Amino acid sequence: MARISDRHEGDLKGQLTPFTDLQPVAVAVVVDPCSAHIVAHQHTAWMLINLLARADGVIQAVHVVCPPDVPMAGRVVPLARRDLPLDQALVRGGQAIGAVPVSSARTAAPADTLIVIGSQRRDAHPNLRFVAGYGWWGGVSNHPIPVREASGPLPFGPYVAAALAAAEVFLSVRLPRYGDAPTETYGWDCWGQRLSTVPAPDAPNELAELDLTGTALAGVGAVGSTWAHALWAAPGLGGEVTLADGDEEGVTTTNLNRCPLFGHDHIGLPKAECAAGVAADADILWRPHNARFEQLGLTPGQLVSAVDTNRARGELQNRYAPSMLSASTLDLRAEVLRIGPPGVGACLRCFNPPEAFTGDDELRDHVRAGGKEAALALAADVGISRSEVQRWLDRGECGEVGTRLLESLRRQAEPHQARFAVGFTSAMAGTLLAAETIKLLLGQPMHPGEPDHNNVTFQFLKPTALVNASSRLARDPQCPACAPTNRALGVWRRRTASARGGSFTMPTAGPDDTA
């Protein structure tokens, strides 16, 4: 039976302590009574509790110490009723995940680790950390981090701060040498996509009537649901946004270790519809589709990729949308890429060769070799009779039944390998992706001093390492999708130029029309 912890139980080739040898810790999240009303602190508190409550087997319990009767300052906790006060919403939201026990507490006394959100409280505790985020910046420190009253309602910085703090707790349990973790203030600025101990002075604290119409998200898993969560929480965003996810299993038990919009009651529901439902009170109008994006036959003005296979990335690249973004995770690293410019910067297909593909005849031979039992199992999976399966095996017909049979067999023959994945890495990737989505619409570069930078990475093993930075990623010389000889490159360039001039409109094309 699947466990919520399945995806973060691995040891990353011996780097982490074996999961069976862990001593889980209890964590107290303390929201400073003097600043609990500040929306930035509320966003930080929620996402931190959200991530800690998903680290099953690493976190023993989460104790929430929060003053009563503080109203929620906007859209903060999507997994709780919107009319609840902050303290109840934080606890109810954490409990809705159905993993690590989350409870209200009057003091932080029983906790192994104490995390304070705010700047006034000073507790005598051996494992004390202060966390704060506002606007586009978030950080962690061994001393209070001041946050102004007028810090703005944006969630990007708070979510970064929560990811940094959750990673510290997780790695303090799982990484034997994590005693060398930084103790002084460190943080990350999404406006400049760089390490920084302070926010960028010129970054806007609010977004005013920014229309996201023409934006489409492909993949509503861990990274994609974080992206949607961040846009839901950010005031000032509107328009219609397409959500597409073709995962036939929908929300699974193992998704709950890293998908911040989903709770235990959502298991089995289609991801796109579920995300749209949970975030339905946003000013954005979500258009969910329970299908892979490439099946919709759309070319959006801005295509946001949060898919997790190279084959899917290649299919998205074949839409040649004028503006594209991508985010991914690998173990403890988060990465975001601004696609292009066409023929210059990396595209979605660059450095991502498609996974091996099993041919139709090979799939049929596999069923024949399995005999009667294999045919019966296939018939049951697709919902047809064994005689129909046998007819397809004998004749190899390519009708509707044949298509369903091949899809079933390919799903079984090419299972997606379950790699290590943990919530704070996905939250960082999804938050950086959301920030870049907004910055592109505002006409802002990834890095203000490096206009050609299009790639940013952040790894949590050494969070203050200089490799955590933005850079320029040129196209792969071996990539066929953006090669100079590919006629689609010219189409892509014209679409990009039209979009910059404000004349691009989202066309509808058949699924096989790649340009």
Short mmCIF file of C-alpha atoms in Angstrom, two decimals:
data_model
loop_
_atom_site.label_atom_id
_atom_site.label_comp_id
_atom_site.label_asym_id
_atom_site.label_seq_id
_atom_site.Cartn_x
_atom_site.Cartn_y
_atom_site.Cartn_z
CA MET A 1 0.00 0.00 0.00
CA ALA A 2 1.28 3.46 -0.90
CA ARG A 3 2.48 5.73 1.90
CA ILE A 4 2.58 9.51 1.94
CA SER A 5 6.30 9.25 2.72
CA ASP A 6 7.15 6.96 -0.22
CA ARG A 7 8.71 9.67 -2.35
CA HIS A 8 10.97 11.12 0.37
CA GLU A 9 12.11 7.84 1.95
CA GLY A 10 15.13 7.39 -0.36
CA ASP A 11 18.66 8.16 0.80
CA LEU A 12 19.97 9.90 -2.37
CA LYS A 13 22.70 7.32 -2.92
CA GLY A 14 23.82 7.32 0.68
CA GLN A 15 23.79 11.08 1.28
CA LEU A 16 20.84 10.89 3.68
CA THR A 17 20.35 8.83 6.81
CA PRO A 18 18.35 5.66 6.03
CA PHE A 19 14.66 6.29 6.60
CA THR A 20 14.36 3.35 9.00
CA ASP A 21 17.02 4.88 11.28
CA LEU A 22 15.38 8.30 11.68
CA GLN A 23 14.30 9.92 14.91
CA PRO A 24 11.38 12.18 13.90
CA VAL A 25 11.15 15.57 15.60
CA ALA A 26 8.29 17.66 16.92
CA VAL A 27 8.20 21.23 15.62
CA ALA A 28 6.49 24.24 17.14
CA VAL A 29 5.53 27.04 14.77
CA VAL A 30 5.03 30.21 16.79
CA VAL A 31 3.23 33.16 15.24
CA ASP A 32 4.20 36.34 17.07
CA PRO A 33 1.06 37.89 18.62
CA CYS A 34 2.30 41.41 17.85
CA SER A 35 2.43 40.78 14.10
CA ALA A 36 0.04 37.88 13.44
CA HIS A 37 -2.27 40.26 11.57
CA ILE A 38 0.35 41.00 8.89
CA VAL A 39 -0.59 39.09 5.75
CA ALA A 40 3.04 38.27 4.91
CA HIS A 41 3.43 36.49 8.25
CA GLN A 42 0.18 34.64 7.68
CA HIS A 43 1.37 33.40 4.28
CA THR A 44 4.69 32.31 5.82
CA ALA A 45 3.01 30.50 8.70
CA TRP A 46 0.61 28.63 6.46
CA MET A 47 3.11 27.43 3.90
CA LEU A 48 5.55 26.38 6.62
CA ILE A 49 2.88 24.34 8.41
CA ASN A 50 1.74 23.01 5.02
CA LEU A 51 5.22 21.70 4.17
CA LEU A 52 6.06 20.36 7.64
CA ALA A 53 2.75 18.52 7.82
CA ARG A 54 3.64 16.62 4.63
CA ALA A 55 7.05 15.37 5.85
CA ASP A 56 5.61 12.15 7.26
CA GLY A 57 8.18 10.00 9.04
CA VAL A 58 10.57 12.95 9.45
CA ILE A 59 8.33 15.29 11.43
CA GLN A 60 6.61 13.68 14.41
CA ALA A 61 4.13 16.48 15.10
CA VAL A 62 3.49 20.15 14.34
CA HIS A 63 2.35 22.34 17.25
CA VAL A 64 0.82 25.67 16.21
CA VAL A 65 1.19 28.48 18.74
CA CYS A 66 -0.90 31.35 17.39
CA PRO A 67 -2.99 34.05 19.10
CA PRO A 68 -6.76 33.53 18.86
CA ASP A 69 -9.30 35.69 17.05
CA VAL A 70 -6.90 37.13 14.46
CA PRO A 71 -8.78 37.42 11.13
CA MET A 72 -7.21 35.98 8.01
CA ALA A 73 -5.95 38.84 5.82
CA GLY A 74 -7.15 37.60 2.44
CA ARG A 75 -6.66 34.25 0.72
CA VAL A 76 -4.19 32.43 2.96
CA VAL A 77 -5.21 28.82 3.75
CA PRO A 78 -6.90 27.06 0.82
CA LEU A 79 -7.54 23.84 2.79
CA ALA A 80 -9.66 25.51 5.48
CA ARG A 81 -12.88 27.51 5.58
CA ARG A 82 -12.27 31.12 4.65
CA ASP A 83 -14.29 32.49 7.59
CA LEU A 84 -12.12 30.88 10.28
CA PRO A 85 -9.70 32.97 12.35
CA LEU A 86 -6.03 32.47 11.60
CA ASP A 87 -5.20 30.06 14.44
CA GLN A 88 -8.03 27.68 13.58
CA ALA A 89 -7.41 27.91 9.83
CA LEU A 90 -3.72 27.01 10.23
CA VAL A 91 -4.56 23.94 12.28
CA ARG A 92 -7.52 22.82 10.16
CA GLY A 93 -5.53 23.28 6.99
CA GLY A 94 -2.67 21.20 8.33
CA GLN A 95 -5.02 18.49 9.53
CA ALA A 96 -6.71 18.33 6.11
CA ILE A 97 -3.47 16.96 4.65
CA GLY A 98 -3.89 13.79 6.69
CA ALA A 99 -0.21 13.09 7.32
CA VAL A 100 1.77 14.55 10.27
CA PRO A 101 -0.45 15.39 13.29
CA VAL A 102 -1.11 19.12 13.53
CA SER A 103 -2.54 20.63 16.71
CA SER A 104 -3.00 23.92 18.51
CA ALA A 105 -0.74 24.58 21.48
CA ARG A 106 -0.46 27.27 24.10
CA THR A 107 3.32 26.99 24.42
CA ALA A 108 6.20 25.58 22.41
CA ALA A 109 7.59 23.63 25.37
CA PRO A 110 7.29 20.03 24.06
CA ALA A 111 8.93 20.75 20.68
CA ASP A 112 12.39 19.68 19.54
CA THR A 113 12.59 22.61 17.12
CA LEU A 114 11.06 26.05 17.52
CA ILE A 115 10.37 28.29 14.52
CA VAL A 116 9.20 31.83 15.20
CA ILE A 117 7.39 33.92 12.61
CA GLY A 118 7.67 37.52 13.68
CA SER A 119 10.25 39.77 15.28
CA GLN A 120 9.26 40.40 18.89
CA ARG A 121 9.41 37.02 20.57
CA ARG A 122 12.66 35.61 22.00
CA ASP A 123 12.40 32.09 23.43
CA ALA A 124 15.22 30.28 25.18
CA HIS A 125 15.40 27.16 23.02
CA PRO A 126 18.42 25.22 21.73
CA ASN A 127 16.94 24.83 18.24
CA LEU A 128 15.40 28.24 17.62
CA ARG A 129 15.03 29.80 14.16
CA PHE A 130 13.30 32.96 12.97
CA VAL A 131 11.57 32.98 9.61
CA ALA A 132 10.14 35.87 7.61
CA GLY A 133 9.16 36.61 4.07
CA TYR A 134 7.43 39.49 2.34
CA GLY A 135 7.04 40.71 -1.21
CA TRP A 136 9.52 38.78 -3.34
CA TRP A 137 12.05 37.94 -0.58
CA GLY A 138 12.14 35.29 2.12
CA GLY A 139 14.78 34.34 4.65
CA VAL A 140 15.79 32.46 7.78
CA SER A 141 17.96 33.61 10.68
CA ASN A 142 19.04 32.94 14.25
CA HIS A 143 17.64 36.33 15.25
CA PRO A 144 14.36 38.15 14.56
CA ILE A 145 13.80 39.47 11.03
CA PRO A 146 11.79 42.72 11.05
CA VAL A 147 8.86 43.03 8.67
CA ARG A 148 7.11 46.33 8.07
CA GLU A 149 3.36 46.70 8.55
CA ALA A 150 3.06 47.80 4.91
CA SER A 151 5.04 44.86 3.57
CA GLY A 152 2.43 44.01 0.94
CA PRO A 153 0.25 40.96 0.34
CA LEU A 154 2.39 39.01 -2.15
CA PRO A 155 3.05 35.35 -1.22
CA PHE A 156 6.29 34.74 -3.16
CA GLY A 157 8.74 35.76 -0.43
CA PRO A 158 6.75 34.09 2.35
CA TYR A 159 6.64 30.81 0.43
CA VAL A 160 10.40 30.96 -0.17
CA ALA A 161 10.98 31.56 3.55
CA ALA A 162 8.75 28.59 4.41
CA ALA A 163 10.61 26.33 1.97
CA LEU A 164 13.99 27.33 3.42
CA ALA A 165 12.83 26.71 6.98
CA ALA A 166 11.13 23.39 6.18
CA ALA A 167 14.29 22.23 4.41
CA GLU A 168 16.39 23.05 7.47
CA VAL A 169 14.20 20.90 9.69
CA PHE A 170 14.02 18.02 7.20
CA LEU A 171 17.78 17.97 6.59
CA SER A 172 18.64 18.33 10.27
CA VAL A 173 16.95 14.95 10.70
CA ARG A 174 18.07 13.28 7.49
CA LEU A 175 21.49 14.72 6.70
CA PRO A 176 24.20 13.67 9.18
CA ARG A 177 26.51 16.59 8.40
CA TYR A 178 23.81 19.27 8.41
CA GLY A 179 25.25 20.64 11.64
CA ASP A 180 27.19 22.98 9.34
CA ALA A 181 23.98 24.65 8.19
CA PRO A 182 24.06 28.47 8.15
CA THR A 183 22.93 30.24 11.30
CA GLU A 184 23.18 33.89 10.28
CA THR A 185 20.55 35.49 8.10
CA TYR A 186 20.29 34.17 4.55
CA GLY A 187 17.52 34.36 2.02
CA TRP A 188 16.43 34.45 -1.58
CA ASP A 189 15.06 37.31 -3.66
CA CYS A 190 12.63 36.25 -6.41
CA TRP A 191 12.68 39.70 -8.05
CA GLY A 192 16.36 39.27 -8.94
CA GLN A 193 16.50 35.46 -8.54
CA ARG A 194 19.56 35.61 -6.32
CA LEU A 195 20.79 35.02 -2.80
CA SER A 196 20.24 38.07 -0.65
CA THR A 197 19.90 38.95 3.01
CA VAL A 198 17.45 41.74 2.19
CA PRO A 199 14.70 42.28 -0.39
CA ALA A 200 15.29 44.24 -3.58
CA PRO A 201 14.44 47.90 -2.88
CA ASP A 202 12.77 48.44 -6.27
CA ALA A 203 10.52 45.36 -6.25
CA PRO A 204 6.77 46.13 -6.24
CA ASN A 205 4.86 45.15 -3.11
CA GLU A 206 1.54 44.83 -4.92
CA LEU A 207 0.15 43.81 -8.30
CA ALA A 208 -2.60 45.94 -9.77
CA GLU A 209 -5.13 44.38 -12.17
CA LEU A 210 -2.70 42.12 -14.00
CA ASP A 211 -4.56 40.08 -16.61
CA LEU A 212 -3.34 36.48 -17.02
CA THR A 213 -5.70 35.67 -19.90
CA GLY A 214 -3.87 33.56 -22.46
CA THR A 215 -1.76 31.78 -19.81
CA ALA A 216 -1.85 27.99 -19.65
CA LEU A 217 -0.32 25.60 -17.11
CA ALA A 218 0.65 22.10 -18.26
CA GLY A 219 0.95 19.73 -15.32
CA VAL A 220 -0.85 20.27 -11.99
CA GLY A 221 1.34 18.08 -9.82
CA ALA A 222 3.71 19.24 -7.09
CA VAL A 223 5.30 22.17 -8.95
CA GLY A 224 2.14 23.08 -10.86
CA SER A 225 -0.11 23.06 -7.80
CA THR A 226 2.37 25.33 -5.98
CA TRP A 227 2.23 27.70 -8.97
CA ALA A 228 -1.57 27.74 -8.79
CA HIS A 229 -1.47 28.14 -4.99
CA ALA A 230 0.78 31.21 -5.31
CA LEU A 231 -1.37 32.86 -7.98
CA TRP A 232 -4.51 32.12 -5.93
CA ALA A 233 -2.99 33.87 -2.92
CA ALA A 234 -1.71 36.93 -4.81
CA PRO A 235 -4.20 39.83 -4.99
CA GLY A 236 -4.43 41.85 -8.18
CA LEU A 237 -4.39 38.95 -10.63
CA GLY A 238 -7.30 38.22 -12.96
CA GLY A 239 -8.23 36.78 -16.34
CA GLU A 240 -8.69 33.23 -17.58
CA VAL A 241 -6.01 30.60 -16.99
CA THR A 242 -6.00 27.10 -18.48
CA LEU A 243 -5.03 24.19 -16.21
CA ALA A 244 -4.26 20.89 -17.94
CA ASP A 245 -3.27 17.58 -16.38
CA GLY A 246 -3.77 14.15 -17.93
CA ASP A 247 -2.78 11.96 -14.97
CA GLU A 248 -5.44 9.25 -15.01
CA GLU A 249 -4.85 8.40 -11.33
CA GLY A 250 -5.61 11.94 -10.25
CA VAL A 251 -4.44 12.95 -6.79
CA THR A 252 -2.66 10.00 -5.16
CA THR A 253 -1.55 9.25 -1.62
CA THR A 254 2.08 9.86 -2.53
CA ASN A 255 1.18 13.28 -4.00
CA LEU A 256 0.33 14.45 -0.51
CA ASN A 257 3.99 14.73 0.49
CA ARG A 258 4.54 17.67 -1.87
CA CYS A 259 1.33 19.10 -3.48
CA PRO A 260 0.34 22.11 -1.31
CA LEU A 261 -3.17 22.51 -2.74
CA PHE A 262 -4.27 18.92 -2.10
CA GLY A 263 -5.43 17.17 1.06
CA HIS A 264 -6.51 13.67 2.00
CA ASP A 265 -10.10 14.23 0.84
CA HIS A 266 -8.86 14.96 -2.69
CA ILE A 267 -7.33 11.52 -3.29
CA GLY A 268 -8.65 10.10 -6.55
CA LEU A 269 -9.92 13.42 -7.92
CA PRO A 270 -8.57 14.78 -11.25
CA LYS A 271 -5.74 17.19 -10.46
CA ALA A 272 -6.75 20.08 -12.73
CA GLU A 273 -10.38 20.08 -11.61
CA CYS A 274 -9.36 19.66 -7.98
CA ALA A 275 -6.92 22.58 -8.09
CA ALA A 276 -9.51 24.78 -9.79
CA GLY A 277 -12.07 23.83 -7.17
CA VAL A 278 -9.83 24.46 -4.17
CA ALA A 279 -8.73 27.82 -5.61
CA ALA A 280 -12.15 28.77 -6.98
CA ASP A 281 -12.40 31.94 -4.89
CA ALA A 282 -9.45 33.54 -6.69
CA ASP A 283 -10.06 36.50 -8.97
CA ILE A 284 -8.62 34.29 -11.70
CA LEU A 285 -11.08 32.20 -13.68
CA TRP A 286 -9.57 28.73 -13.95
CA ARG A 287 -10.32 26.60 -17.02
CA PRO A 288 -9.43 23.02 -15.98
CA HIS A 289 -8.94 20.18 -18.45
CA ASN A 290 -8.40 16.57 -17.42
CA ALA A 291 -6.11 15.90 -20.37
CA ARG A 292 -2.53 16.48 -21.39
CA PHE A 293 -2.08 20.01 -22.64
CA GLU A 294 -0.90 18.92 -26.09
CA GLN A 295 -4.23 17.10 -26.55
CA LEU A 296 -6.13 20.40 -26.30
CA GLY A 297 -4.78 21.77 -29.58
CA LEU A 298 -4.07 25.20 -28.10
CA THR A 299 -1.19 27.61 -28.54
CA PRO A 300 -1.41 30.02 -25.59
CA GLY A 301 0.27 33.37 -25.33
CA GLN A 302 2.19 32.12 -22.29
CA LEU A 303 2.74 28.40 -21.78
CA VAL A 304 3.92 27.32 -18.33
CA SER A 305 5.40 23.82 -18.15
CA ALA A 306 5.35 21.86 -14.90
CA VAL A 307 5.38 18.41 -16.50
CA ASP A 308 7.84 15.79 -15.32
CA THR A 309 8.91 13.79 -18.38
CA ASN A 310 11.14 14.75 -21.28
CA ARG A 311 8.66 13.39 -23.78
CA ALA A 312 5.98 15.71 -22.40
CA ARG A 313 8.39 18.66 -22.53
CA GLY A 314 9.13 17.94 -26.18
CA GLU A 315 5.43 17.81 -27.01
CA LEU A 316 4.87 21.16 -25.29
CA GLN A 317 7.77 22.70 -27.20
CA ASN A 318 6.03 21.62 -30.42
CA ARG A 319 3.28 24.15 -29.66
CA TYR A 320 5.89 26.93 -30.17
CA ALA A 321 4.06 29.34 -27.90
CA PRO A 322 5.46 32.89 -28.07
CA SER A 323 6.31 32.88 -24.37
CA MET A 324 7.22 29.76 -22.40
CA LEU A 325 8.44 28.92 -18.92
CA SER A 326 9.43 25.64 -17.33
CA ALA A 327 10.14 24.40 -13.82
CA SER A 328 11.41 21.09 -12.56
CA THR A 329 12.98 19.41 -9.55
CA LEU A 330 15.72 16.84 -9.16
CA ASP A 331 16.30 15.44 -5.69
CA LEU A 332 17.01 18.58 -3.61
CA ARG A 333 17.36 21.01 -6.52
CA ALA A 334 14.75 23.33 -7.99
CA GLU A 335 15.16 24.86 -11.45
CA VAL A 336 13.24 27.36 -13.56
CA LEU A 337 13.87 28.20 -17.21
CA ARG A 338 12.62 31.04 -19.37
CA ILE A 339 12.44 29.37 -22.76
CA GLY A 340 14.33 30.99 -25.63
CA PRO A 341 14.84 33.44 -27.21
CA PRO A 342 14.04 31.25 -30.24
CA GLY A 343 17.18 29.67 -31.62
CA VAL A 344 19.37 31.34 -28.97
CA GLY A 345 18.35 30.23 -25.48
CA ALA A 346 17.42 26.69 -24.49
CA CYS A 347 13.98 25.45 -25.52
CA LEU A 348 11.87 22.85 -23.71
CA ARG A 349 13.37 20.05 -25.80
CA CYS A 350 17.00 21.15 -25.28
CA PHE A 351 19.05 18.76 -23.13
CA ASN A 352 15.90 16.68 -22.62
CA PRO A 353 16.02 13.65 -24.95
CA PRO A 354 12.70 11.77 -24.95
CA GLU A 355 12.47 8.61 -22.89
CA ALA A 356 12.57 5.27 -24.72
CA PHE A 357 9.33 4.37 -26.49
CA THR A 358 7.90 0.84 -26.67
CA GLY A 359 6.45 -0.02 -30.11
CA ASP A 360 2.90 -1.31 -30.70
CA ASP A 361 4.03 -4.72 -31.99
CA GLU A 362 6.25 -5.23 -28.95
CA LEU A 363 3.33 -4.46 -26.65
CA ARG A 364 1.10 -6.98 -28.45
CA ASP A 365 3.82 -9.64 -28.28
CA HIS A 366 4.02 -9.11 -24.55
CA VAL A 367 0.30 -9.81 -24.14
CA ARG A 368 0.50 -12.91 -26.35
CA ALA A 369 3.37 -14.24 -24.27
CA GLY A 370 1.30 -13.81 -21.12
CA GLY A 371 -1.46 -16.05 -22.46
CA LYS A 372 -5.02 -16.13 -21.17
CA GLU A 373 -4.26 -14.42 -17.84
CA ALA A 374 -2.63 -11.44 -19.53
CA ALA A 375 -5.53 -11.06 -21.97
CA LEU A 376 -8.09 -11.21 -19.14
CA ALA A 377 -6.19 -8.64 -17.07
CA LEU A 378 -5.96 -6.28 -20.05
CA ALA A 379 -9.67 -6.70 -20.80
CA ALA A 380 -10.55 -5.88 -17.19
CA ASP A 381 -8.32 -2.81 -17.15
CA VAL A 382 -9.85 -1.36 -20.33
CA GLY A 383 -13.41 -2.54 -19.62
CA ILE A 384 -13.97 -4.79 -22.65
CA SER A 385 -14.38 -8.53 -23.23
CA ARG A 386 -11.53 -10.98 -23.64
CA SER A 387 -12.79 -11.78 -27.15
CA GLU A 388 -12.28 -8.13 -28.16
CA VAL A 389 -8.73 -8.29 -26.83
CA GLN A 390 -8.11 -11.48 -28.79
CA ARG A 391 -9.53 -9.95 -31.97
CA TRP A 392 -7.16 -7.01 -31.57
CA LEU A 393 -4.22 -9.33 -30.99
CA ASP A 394 -5.07 -11.33 -34.12
CA ARG A 395 -5.79 -8.41 -36.44
CA GLY A 396 -3.93 -5.46 -34.92
CA GLU A 397 -6.78 -3.07 -35.71
CA CYS A 398 -6.26 0.62 -34.92
CA GLY A 399 -9.77 1.71 -33.99
CA GLU A 400 -11.05 3.16 -30.75
CA VAL A 401 -10.66 -0.15 -28.87
CA GLY A 402 -7.13 -0.59 -30.19
CA THR A 403 -6.19 2.90 -29.04
CA ARG A 404 -7.48 2.22 -25.53
CA LEU A 405 -5.65 -1.09 -25.35
CA LEU A 406 -2.38 0.45 -26.47
CA GLU A 407 -2.70 3.29 -23.97
CA SER A 408 -3.28 0.77 -21.16
CA LEU A 409 -0.34 -1.38 -22.20
CA ARG A 410 1.98 1.58 -22.62
CA ARG A 411 1.04 2.87 -19.19
CA GLN A 412 1.94 -0.51 -17.70
CA ALA A 413 5.05 -1.10 -19.80
CA GLU A 414 6.55 2.34 -19.21
CA PRO A 415 5.77 3.23 -15.61
CA HIS A 416 7.09 6.60 -14.57
CA GLN A 417 10.03 5.90 -12.28
CA ALA A 418 9.26 7.32 -8.85
CA ARG A 419 12.27 9.46 -7.96
CA PHE A 420 13.03 11.12 -4.66
CA ALA A 421 10.80 14.15 -4.15
CA VAL A 422 10.05 16.31 -1.14
CA GLY A 423 7.68 19.18 -0.53
CA PHE A 424 10.06 22.08 0.08
CA THR A 425 11.89 21.52 -3.23
CA SER A 426 8.64 21.48 -5.19
CA ALA A 427 7.41 24.54 -3.28
CA MET A 428 10.57 26.45 -4.18
CA ALA A 429 10.34 25.48 -7.85
CA GLY A 430 6.64 26.34 -8.07
CA THR A 431 7.12 29.66 -6.28
CA LEU A 432 10.03 30.71 -8.50
CA LEU A 433 7.93 29.67 -11.51
CA ALA A 434 4.99 31.79 -10.34
CA ALA A 435 7.29 34.76 -9.76
CA GLU A 436 8.78 34.45 -13.25
CA THR A 437 5.29 34.15 -14.75
CA ILE A 438 4.35 37.50 -13.22
CA LYS A 439 7.70 39.13 -14.06
CA LEU A 440 7.36 38.14 -17.71
CA LEU A 441 3.95 39.76 -17.87
CA LEU A 442 5.42 42.88 -16.25
CA GLY A 443 8.25 42.94 -18.79
CA GLN A 444 10.92 42.32 -16.15
CA PRO A 445 14.10 40.28 -16.77
CA MET A 446 14.96 37.26 -14.65
CA HIS A 447 17.95 39.14 -13.19
CA PRO A 448 17.88 42.97 -13.36
CA GLY A 449 21.60 43.28 -14.07
CA GLU A 450 21.87 40.35 -16.51
CA PRO A 451 19.20 40.67 -19.22
CA ASP A 452 20.30 37.48 -21.01
CA HIS A 453 19.91 35.24 -17.95
CA ASN A 454 17.15 32.70 -18.53
CA ASN A 455 17.87 29.90 -16.04
CA VAL A 456 17.84 29.80 -12.24
CA THR A 457 18.68 26.92 -9.91
CA PHE A 458 18.49 26.48 -6.16
CA GLN A 459 19.78 23.44 -4.31
CA PHE A 460 19.12 22.88 -0.60
CA LEU A 461 22.17 20.84 0.42
CA LYS A 462 24.16 24.08 0.71
CA PRO A 463 21.56 26.86 0.55
CA THR A 464 24.08 29.71 0.62
CA ALA A 465 26.36 28.24 -2.08
CA LEU A 466 27.13 30.53 -5.01
CA VAL A 467 25.78 27.93 -7.45
CA ASN A 468 22.35 29.06 -6.29
CA ALA A 469 22.00 31.77 -8.90
CA SER A 470 20.66 32.69 -12.30
CA SER A 471 22.66 32.18 -15.48
CA ARG A 472 22.43 32.04 -19.26
CA LEU A 473 21.56 28.64 -20.73
CA ALA A 474 22.13 28.56 -24.49
CA ARG A 475 20.31 26.17 -26.80
CA ASP A 476 21.45 22.59 -27.16
CA PRO A 477 23.34 22.33 -30.49
CA GLN A 478 21.89 18.82 -30.93
CA CYS A 479 18.26 19.84 -30.34
CA PRO A 480 16.02 19.27 -33.38
CA ALA A 481 13.12 21.38 -32.06
CA CYS A 482 14.98 24.71 -32.26
CA ALA A 483 17.55 23.86 -34.91
CA PRO A 484 18.17 26.50 -37.63
CA THR A 485 17.01 23.95 -40.21
CA ASN A 486 13.63 23.47 -38.54
CA ARG A 487 10.98 25.56 -40.34
CA ALA A 488 9.02 25.82 -37.08
CA LEU A 489 11.78 28.04 -35.69
CA GLY A 490 10.69 30.82 -38.04
CA VAL A 491 7.08 30.45 -36.91
CA TRP A 492 8.19 30.61 -33.29
CA ARG A 493 10.23 33.75 -33.93
CA ARG A 494 7.31 35.49 -35.63
CA ARG A 495 4.95 34.57 -32.79
CA THR A 496 7.42 35.86 -30.22
CA ALA A 497 7.83 39.14 -32.12
CA SER A 498 4.04 39.51 -32.43
CA ALA A 499 3.58 38.92 -28.72
CA ARG A 500 6.14 41.59 -27.87
CA GLY A 501 4.28 43.97 -30.15
CA GLY A 502 0.98 43.10 -28.48
CA SER A 503 -0.60 41.62 -31.61
CA PHE A 504 -0.49 37.89 -30.81
CA THR A 505 -3.85 36.21 -30.17
CA MET A 506 -4.23 32.67 -28.95
CA PRO A 507 -5.07 30.45 -31.96
CA THR A 508 -6.72 27.07 -31.81
CA ALA A 509 -5.09 24.34 -33.84
CA GLY A 510 -5.49 20.63 -34.30
CA PRO A 511 -3.39 18.42 -32.03
CA ASP A 512 -1.09 17.53 -34.93
CA ASP A 513 -0.49 21.12 -36.01
CA THR A 514 2.86 21.69 -34.33
CA ALA A 515 3.43 25.23 -35.46
#
